[in-house]
PDB file of C-alpha atoms in Angstrom:
ATOM      1  CA  MET U 805     -36.024   0.826  27.788  1.00  0.00           C
ATOM      2  CA  THR U 806     -39.016   2.785  26.536  1.00  0.00           C
ATOM      3  CA  GLN U 807     -38.502   6.536  26.742  1.00  0.00           C
ATOM      4  CA  TRP U 808     -40.702   8.935  28.668  1.00  0.00           C
ATOM      5  CA  TRP U 809     -43.559  10.326  26.644  1.00  0.00           C
ATOM      6  CA  GLN U 810     -45.889  13.178  27.452  1.00  0.00           C
ATOM      7  CA  TRP U 811     -49.650  13.462  27.330  1.00  0.00           C
ATOM      8  CA  SER U 812     -51.668  16.387  26.079  1.00  0.00           C
ATOM      9  CA  GLY U 813     -53.771  17.612  28.969  1.00  0.00           C
ATOM     10  CA  GLU U 814     -56.811  18.319  26.794  1.00  0.00           C
ATOM     11  CA  ALA U 815     -57.875  14.785  25.965  1.00  0.00           C
ATOM     12  CA  GLY U 816     -60.138  12.728  28.124  1.00  0.00           C
ATOM     13  CA  ALA U 817     -62.310  15.610  29.248  1.00  0.00           C
ATOM     14  CA  GLY U 818     -65.497  13.754  28.408  1.00  0.00           C
ATOM     15  CA  ARG U 819     -66.155  10.585  30.356  1.00  0.00           C
ATOM     16  CA  GLY U 820     -69.596   9.777  28.941  1.00  0.00           C
ATOM     17  CA  GLY U 821     -68.546   6.979  26.602  1.00  0.00           C
ATOM     18  CA  PHE U 822     -66.489   6.745  23.441  1.00  0.00           C
ATOM     19  CA  ALA U 823     -67.231   6.073  19.789  1.00  0.00           C
ATOM     20  CA  VAL U 824     -64.542   4.973  17.359  1.00  0.00           C
ATOM     21  CA  ILE U 825     -65.257   5.524  13.668  1.00  0.00           C
ATOM     22  CA  GLY U 826     -63.096   3.282  11.536  1.00  0.00           C
ATOM     23  CA  VAL U 827     -61.580   0.153  13.074  1.00  0.00           C
ATOM     24  CA  GLY U 828     -58.492  -0.582  11.037  1.00  0.00           C
ATOM     25  CA  ARG U 829     -55.185  -1.129  12.818  1.00  0.00           C
ATOM     26  CA  PHE U 830     -55.220   2.268  14.541  1.00  0.00           C
ATOM     27  CA  GLY U 831     -58.911   2.296  15.413  1.00  0.00           C
ATOM     28  CA  SER U 832     -58.920  -1.258  16.730  1.00  0.00           C
ATOM     29  CA  SER U 833     -55.922  -0.408  18.951  1.00  0.00           C
ATOM     30  CA  VAL U 834     -57.856   2.521  20.411  1.00  0.00           C
ATOM     31  CA  CYS U 835     -60.856   0.241  21.028  1.00  0.00           C
ATOM     32  CA  ALA U 836     -58.730  -2.452  22.656  1.00  0.00           C
ATOM     33  CA  GLU U 837     -57.174  -0.046  25.140  1.00  0.00           C
ATOM     34  CA  LEU U 838     -60.489   1.619  25.984  1.00  0.00           C
ATOM     35  CA  LEU U 839     -62.064  -1.787  26.589  1.00  0.00           C
ATOM     36  CA  ARG U 840     -59.138  -2.865  28.716  1.00  0.00           C
ATOM     37  CA  ALA U 841     -59.735   0.201  30.879  1.00  0.00           C
ATOM     38  CA  GLY U 842     -63.409  -0.693  31.277  1.00  0.00           C
ATOM     39  CA  ALA U 843     -64.741   2.202  29.190  1.00  0.00           C
ATOM     40  CA  GLU U 844     -68.005   2.207  27.284  1.00  0.00           C
ATOM     41  CA  VAL U 845     -67.114   1.858  23.600  1.00  0.00           C
ATOM     42  CA  LEU U 846     -69.121   1.902  20.386  1.00  0.00           C
ATOM     43  CA  ALA U 847     -67.206   0.968  17.228  1.00  0.00           C
ATOM     44  CA  VAL U 848     -68.476   1.574  13.694  1.00  0.00           C
ATOM     45  CA  ASP U 849     -66.993   0.918  10.286  1.00  0.00           C
ATOM     46  CA  ASN U 850     -68.168   0.669   6.683  1.00  0.00           C
ATOM     47  CA  SER U 851     -66.664  -2.818   6.419  1.00  0.00           C
ATOM     48  CA  GLN U 852     -68.211  -5.985   7.817  1.00  0.00           C
ATOM     49  CA  ARG U 853     -64.797  -7.625   7.659  1.00  0.00           C
ATOM     50  CA  ALA U 854     -63.272  -4.917   9.854  1.00  0.00           C
ATOM     51  CA  ILE U 855     -66.076  -5.324  12.386  1.00  0.00           C
ATOM     52  CA  ASP U 856     -65.653  -9.109  12.400  1.00  0.00           C
ATOM     53  CA  GLU U 857     -61.908  -8.747  13.018  1.00  0.00           C
ATOM     54  CA  LEU U 858     -62.580  -6.320  15.855  1.00  0.00           C
ATOM     55  CA  ARG U 859     -64.928  -8.811  17.508  1.00  0.00           C
ATOM     56  CA  GLN U 860     -62.045 -11.251  17.672  1.00  0.00           C
ATOM     57  CA  ILE U 861     -60.489  -8.875  20.223  1.00  0.00           C
ATOM     58  CA  ASP U 862     -63.679  -8.812  22.290  1.00  0.00           C
ATOM     59  CA  PRO U 863     -66.778 -10.673  21.044  1.00  0.00           C
ATOM     60  CA  ALA U 864     -68.975  -8.585  23.339  1.00  0.00           C
ATOM     61  CA  ILE U 865     -67.935  -5.192  21.954  1.00  0.00           C
ATOM     62  CA  GLU U 866     -70.732  -2.976  20.655  1.00  0.00           C
ATOM     63  CA  ALA U 867     -69.731  -2.810  16.992  1.00  0.00           C
ATOM     64  CA  ARG U 868     -71.824  -2.043  13.917  1.00  0.00           C
ATOM     65  CA  VAL U 869     -71.472  -1.763  10.167  1.00  0.00           C
ATOM     66  CA  VAL U 870     -72.424   1.826   9.361  1.00  0.00           C
ATOM     67  CA  ASP U 871     -71.982   4.267   6.501  1.00  0.00           C
ATOM     68  CA  CYS U 872     -69.702   6.653   8.376  1.00  0.00           C
ATOM     69  CA  THR U 873     -70.528   9.548   6.045  1.00  0.00           C
ATOM     70  CA  ASP U 874     -74.289   9.286   6.582  1.00  0.00           C
ATOM     71  CA  GLU U 875     -75.603  11.532   9.352  1.00  0.00           C
ATOM     72  CA  GLU U 876     -78.750   9.516   9.998  1.00  0.00           C
ATOM     73  CA  ALA U 877     -76.816   6.242  10.031  1.00  0.00           C
ATOM     74  CA  LEU U 878     -74.394   7.598  12.644  1.00  0.00           C
ATOM     75  CA  ARG U 879     -77.306   8.957  14.657  1.00  0.00           C
ATOM     76  CA  ALA U 880     -79.175   5.652  14.530  1.00  0.00           C
ATOM     77  CA  ALA U 881     -76.036   3.768  15.566  1.00  0.00           C
ATOM     78  CA  GLY U 882     -75.730   5.963  18.682  1.00  0.00           C
ATOM     79  CA  VAL U 883     -72.468   7.681  17.759  1.00  0.00           C
ATOM     80  CA  LEU U 884     -73.914  11.170  18.254  1.00  0.00           C
ATOM     81  CA  ASP U 885     -75.040  10.315  21.792  1.00  0.00           C
ATOM     82  CA  LEU U 886     -71.504   9.803  23.105  1.00  0.00           C
ATOM     83  CA  GLU U 887     -69.234  12.547  24.443  1.00  0.00           C
ATOM     84  CA  THR U 888     -65.961  11.635  22.737  1.00  0.00           C
ATOM     85  CA  VAL U 889     -65.562  10.402  19.168  1.00  0.00           C
ATOM     86  CA  VAL U 890     -62.316   9.182  17.632  1.00  0.00           C
ATOM     87  CA  VAL U 891     -62.404   9.427  13.834  1.00  0.00           C
ATOM     88  CA  ALA U 892     -59.751   6.795  13.280  1.00  0.00           C
ATOM     89  CA  MET U 893     -60.062   6.343   9.539  1.00  0.00           C
ATOM     90  CA  SER U 894     -57.844   8.479   7.341  1.00  0.00           C
ATOM     91  CA  GLU U 895     -58.812   7.474   3.816  1.00  0.00           C
ATOM     92  CA  PRO U 896     -60.609   8.511   1.858  1.00  0.00           C
ATOM     93  CA  ILE U 897     -59.901  11.972   3.239  1.00  0.00           C
ATOM     94  CA  GLU U 898     -63.402  13.130   2.343  1.00  0.00           C
ATOM     95  CA  ALA U 899     -64.911  10.433   4.579  1.00  0.00           C
ATOM     96  CA  SER U 900     -62.936  11.416   7.682  1.00  0.00           C
ATOM     97  CA  ILE U 901     -63.736  15.088   7.125  1.00  0.00           C
ATOM     98  CA  THR U 902     -67.432  14.354   6.639  1.00  0.00           C
ATOM     99  CA  ALA U 903     -67.612  12.153   9.742  1.00  0.00           C
ATOM    100  CA  THR U 904     -65.897  14.839  11.809  1.00  0.00           C
ATOM    101  CA  LEU U 905     -68.266  17.531  10.548  1.00  0.00           C
ATOM    102  CA  ILE U 906     -71.322  15.397  11.298  1.00  0.00           C
ATOM    103  CA  CYS U 907     -70.200  14.702  14.860  1.00  0.00           C
ATOM    104  CA  LYS U 908     -69.552  18.384  15.540  1.00  0.00           C
ATOM    105  CA  ASP U 909     -72.462  20.029  13.736  1.00  0.00           C
ATOM    106  CA  ALA U 910     -75.341  17.556  13.417  1.00  0.00           C
ATOM    107  CA  PRO U 911     -78.530  18.818  15.112  1.00  0.00           C
ATOM    108  CA  GLY U 912     -78.887  17.296  18.564  1.00  0.00           C
ATOM    109  CA  SER U 913     -75.356  15.896  18.650  1.00  0.00           C
ATOM    110  CA  ARG U 914     -74.075  15.374  22.197  1.00  0.00           C
ATOM    111  CA  VAL U 915     -70.488  14.955  21.070  1.00  0.00           C
ATOM    112  CA  LYS U 916     -68.181  17.261  23.054  1.00  0.00           C
ATOM    113  CA  GLN U 917     -64.822  16.180  21.677  1.00  0.00           C
ATOM    114  CA  VAL U 918     -63.687  14.832  18.304  1.00  0.00           C
ATOM    115  CA  ILE U 919     -60.180  13.445  17.908  1.00  0.00           C
ATOM    116  CA  ALA U 920     -59.404  12.784  14.254  1.00  0.00           C
ATOM    117  CA  ARG U 921     -56.607  10.931  12.516  1.00  0.00           C
ATOM    118  CA  ALA U 922     -54.754  12.712   9.694  1.00  0.00           C
ATOM    119  CA  THR U 923     -52.201  11.677   7.093  1.00  0.00           C
ATOM    120  CA  SER U 924     -50.833  15.045   5.965  1.00  0.00           C
ATOM    121  CA  ASP U 925     -50.550  18.681   6.988  1.00  0.00           C
ATOM    122  CA  LEU U 926     -53.316  19.600   4.538  1.00  0.00           C
ATOM    123  CA  HIS U 927     -55.540  16.917   6.041  1.00  0.00           C
ATOM    124  CA  VAL U 928     -54.875  18.411   9.480  1.00  0.00           C
ATOM    125  CA  LYS U 929     -55.975  21.868   8.335  1.00  0.00           C
ATOM    126  CA  MET U 930     -59.149  20.523   6.769  1.00  0.00           C
ATOM    127  CA  LEU U 931     -60.092  18.534   9.858  1.00  0.00           C
ATOM    128  CA  GLN U 932     -59.483  21.566  12.068  1.00  0.00           C
ATOM    129  CA  ARG U 933     -61.650  23.745   9.844  1.00  0.00           C
ATOM    130  CA  VAL U 934     -64.619  21.405  10.192  1.00  0.00           C
ATOM    131  CA  GLY U 935     -64.274  21.394  13.978  1.00  0.00           C
ATOM    132  CA  ALA U 936     -61.903  18.620  15.065  1.00  0.00           C
ATOM    133  CA  ASP U 937     -60.809  19.381  18.622  1.00  0.00           C
ATOM    134  CA  ARG U 938     -57.584  17.488  18.161  1.00  0.00           C
ATOM    135  CA  VAL U 939     -55.774  15.879  15.239  1.00  0.00           C
ATOM    136  CA  VAL U 940     -53.220  13.083  15.593  1.00  0.00           C
ATOM    137  CA  PHE U 941     -50.793  11.287  13.319  1.00  0.00           C
ATOM    138  CA  PRO U 942     -50.639   7.518  13.955  1.00  0.00           C
ATOM    139  CA  SER U 943     -46.869   7.639  13.524  1.00  0.00           C
ATOM    140  CA  LYS U 944     -46.699  10.035  16.477  1.00  0.00           C
ATOM    141  CA  MET U 945     -49.393   8.525  18.666  1.00  0.00           C
ATOM    142  CA  MET U 946     -50.311   4.860  18.477  1.00  0.00           C
ATOM    143  CA  GLY U 947     -53.866   3.751  19.126  1.00  0.00           C
ATOM    144  CA  ARG U 948     -53.165   2.087  22.452  1.00  0.00           C
ATOM    145  CA  ARG U 949     -51.530   5.212  23.804  1.00  0.00           C
ATOM    146  CA  LEU U 950     -54.431   7.406  22.717  1.00  0.00           C
ATOM    147  CA  GLY U 951     -56.903   5.000  24.299  1.00  0.00           C
ATOM    148  CA  THR U 952     -55.040   5.195  27.602  1.00  0.00           C
ATOM    149  CA  GLU U 953     -54.951   8.979  27.457  1.00  0.00           C
ATOM    150  CA  LEU U 954     -58.693   9.206  26.928  1.00  0.00           C
ATOM    151  CA  VAL U 955     -59.556   7.228  30.044  1.00  0.00           C
ATOM    152  CA  ARG U 956     -56.717   8.638  32.196  1.00  0.00           C
ATOM    153  CA  PRO U 957     -56.607  12.415  31.633  1.00  0.00           C
ATOM    154  CA  ASN U 958     -54.528  13.020  34.786  1.00  0.00           C
ATOM    155  CA  LEU U 959     -51.633  10.884  33.530  1.00  0.00           C
ATOM    156  CA  LEU U 960     -48.708  13.133  32.566  1.00  0.00           C
ATOM    157  CA  GLU U 961     -45.778  10.815  31.914  1.00  0.00           C
ATOM    158  CA  GLN U 962     -45.065   7.116  31.963  1.00  0.00           C
ATOM    159  CA  LEU U 963     -41.915   5.048  31.999  1.00  0.00           C
ATOM    160  CA  ARG U 964     -42.382   1.363  31.268  1.00  0.00           C
ATOM    161  CA  LEU U 965     -39.958  -0.772  33.243  1.00  0.00           C
ATOM    162  CA  ASP U 966     -40.982  -4.075  31.656  1.00  0.00           C
ATOM    163  CA  ASP U 967     -44.095  -5.732  30.224  1.00  0.00           C
ATOM    164  CA  ARG U 968     -45.972  -5.378  33.527  1.00  0.00           C
ATOM    165  CA  SER U 969     -44.537  -2.526  35.587  1.00  0.00           C
ATOM    166  CA  CYS U 970     -44.402   1.254  35.157  1.00  0.00           C
ATOM    167  CA  ILE U 971     -43.421   4.467  36.861  1.00  0.00           C
ATOM    168  CA  GLU U 972     -46.013   7.186  36.313  1.00  0.00           C
ATOM    169  CA  GLU U 973     -46.271  10.900  37.019  1.00  0.00           C
ATOM    170  CA  ILE U 974     -49.876  11.925  37.564  1.00  0.00           C
ATOM    171  CA  LYS U 975     -51.811  14.970  38.640  1.00  0.00           C
ATOM    172  CA  VAL U 976     -53.150  14.439  42.159  1.00  0.00           C
ATOM    173  CA  PRO U 977     -56.692  13.078  41.672  1.00  0.00           C
ATOM    174  CA  GLN U 978     -59.450  15.233  43.108  1.00  0.00           C
ATOM    175  CA  ALA U 979     -60.406  12.384  45.445  1.00  0.00           C
ATOM    176  CA  PHE U 980     -56.937  12.583  47.049  1.00  0.00           C
ATOM    177  CA  VAL U 981     -56.845  16.361  47.598  1.00  0.00           C
ATOM    178  CA  GLY U 982     -56.662  17.331  51.262  1.00  0.00           C
ATOM    179  CA  HIS U 983     -55.631  13.865  52.446  1.00  0.00           C
ATOM    180  CA  THR U 984     -52.283  12.770  53.797  1.00  0.00           C
ATOM    181  CA  LEU U 985     -50.343   9.934  52.247  1.00  0.00           C
ATOM    182  CA  ARG U 986     -50.887   8.058  55.500  1.00  0.00           C
ATOM    183  CA  ASP U 987     -54.660   8.418  55.198  1.00  0.00           C
ATOM    184  CA  LEU U 988     -54.638   7.294  51.571  1.00  0.00           C
ATOM    185  CA  ASN U 989     -52.261   4.350  52.133  1.00  0.00           C
ATOM    186  CA  LEU U 990     -51.868   3.791  48.404  1.00  0.00           C
ATOM    187  CA  ARG U 991     -49.760   0.695  48.924  1.00  0.00           C
ATOM    188  CA  LYS U 992     -52.555  -1.022  50.843  1.00  0.00           C
ATOM    189  CA  HIS U 993     -55.551   0.199  48.847  1.00  0.00           C
ATOM    190  CA  TYR U 994     -54.104   0.344  45.313  1.00  0.00           C
ATOM    191  CA  ASN U 995     -50.937  -1.775  45.534  1.00  0.00           C
ATOM    192  CA  VAL U 996     -48.730   1.085  44.287  1.00  0.00           C
ATOM    193  CA  ASN U 997     -45.835   2.881  45.965  1.00  0.00           C
ATOM    194  CA  VAL U 998     -45.277   6.648  46.092  1.00  0.00           C
ATOM    195  CA  LEU U 999     -41.815   7.753  44.973  1.00  0.00           C
ATOM    196  CA  ALA U1000     -42.325  11.517  45.073  1.00  0.00           C
ATOM    197  CA  ALA U1001     -44.995  14.158  45.644  1.00  0.00           C
ATOM    198  CA  GLY U1002     -45.349  17.911  45.540  1.00  0.00           C
ATOM    199  CA  PRO U1003     -45.730  20.889  43.197  1.00  0.00           C
ATOM    200  CA  ALA U1004     -44.325  20.660  39.674  1.00  0.00           C
ATOM    201  CA  GLY U1005     -40.614  21.412  39.757  1.00  0.00           C
ATOM    202  CA  GLN U1006     -40.479  20.958  43.536  1.00  0.00           C
ATOM    203  CA  LEU U1007     -41.163  17.255  43.953  1.00  0.00           C
ATOM    204  CA  GLN U1008     -40.071  15.772  47.258  1.00  0.00           C
ATOM    205  CA  VAL U1009     -38.573  12.301  46.848  1.00  0.00           C
ATOM    206  CA  ASN U1010     -39.771   9.739  49.410  1.00  0.00           C
ATOM    207  CA  PRO U1011     -42.259  12.172  50.987  1.00  0.00           C
ATOM    208  CA  PRO U1012     -43.294  11.649  54.630  1.00  0.00           C
ATOM    209  CA  ALA U1013     -46.591   9.962  55.428  1.00  0.00           C
ATOM    210  CA  SER U1014     -47.776  13.269  56.905  1.00  0.00           C
ATOM    211  CA  HIS U1015     -47.566  15.013  53.500  1.00  0.00           C
ATOM    212  CA  VAL U1016     -50.955  16.522  52.616  1.00  0.00           C
ATOM    213  CA  LEU U1017     -51.739  16.383  48.904  1.00  0.00           C
ATOM    214  CA  GLU U1018     -52.892  19.699  47.479  1.00  0.00           C
ATOM    215  CA  GLU U1019     -54.816  20.481  44.317  1.00  0.00           C
ATOM    216  CA  GLY U1020     -52.437  20.900  41.386  1.00  0.00           C
ATOM    217  CA  GLU U1021     -49.666  18.826  42.935  1.00  0.00           C
ATOM    218  CA  LEU U1022     -48.082  15.825  41.266  1.00  0.00           C
ATOM    219  CA  LEU U1023     -47.498  12.246  42.366  1.00  0.00           C
ATOM    220  CA  VAL U1024     -44.846   9.881  41.055  1.00  0.00           C
ATOM    221  CA  VAL U1025     -45.915   6.296  41.651  1.00  0.00           C
ATOM    222  CA  ILE U1026     -44.614   2.841  40.762  1.00  0.00           C
ATOM    223  CA  GLY U1027     -46.449  -0.443  40.399  1.00  0.00           C
ATOM    224  CA  LEU U1028     -47.974  -2.948  38.057  1.00  0.00           C
ATOM    225  CA  GLU U1029     -49.692  -1.299  35.087  1.00  0.00           C
ATOM    226  CA  GLU U1030     -52.996  -2.908  36.058  1.00  0.00           C
ATOM    227  CA  ALA U1031     -52.775  -1.457  39.576  1.00  0.00           C
ATOM    228  CA  LEU U1032     -51.866   2.001  38.283  1.00  0.00           C
ATOM    229  CA  ARG U1033     -54.915   1.999  36.002  1.00  0.00           C
ATOM    230  CA  ASN U1034     -57.108   1.550  39.066  1.00  0.00           C
ATOM    231  CA  LEU U1035     -56.074   4.913  40.535  1.00  0.00           C
ATOM    232  CA  PRO U1036     -58.781   7.597  40.261  1.00  0.00           C
ATOM    233  CA  GLY U1037     -58.716   9.012  36.749  1.00  0.00           C
ATOM    234  CA  SER U1038     -59.177  12.696  37.401  1.00  0.00           C
TER     235      SER U1038
END
């Protein structure tokens, strides 16, 4: 059985579309998960072959061949108009550093968050110095998992039961605050069941329908992964 893993609460703050720079194995996994969640995605890569392979995942994806170290090329492609950019390429190191710097510092850039992939501790330091908001190692965070985190920032932990079903611990979405579990009727409206609810460290298992969800509380829910993705994301 897959073990519990934990999200970082910082990712996913921007919901105004995502750009993925570099669509090798890691980058294409990020794209696939973002697309599966219905997010707006723009993918760019120096290689036509990489773009063609990405289109096999989804022929309709917005994907372009772009010099990822050229500020004007990234601007023209629309990368600098999106709120979150994943710099998924790692080599050459100079290219990932340059792309990160452009996204953070280019005049008129609307990018609010850059998540960059690194291959070494030195690479991490260099990416942080040019403004990366977060640096990940593919060995520690696979592309699919990062993609899920970006579109579901309130997801704290997940336990996969099989290929279709999960148990998840989430922060109570803002849309649920102040409502009772009876009012929300998550089983009817989202096809998920509530296992526990309450403040962190004080979860009540099988809470009564009269329980009012408060801001900052947690929910533990079970259901099909597709149904869980349809819960409000923040």
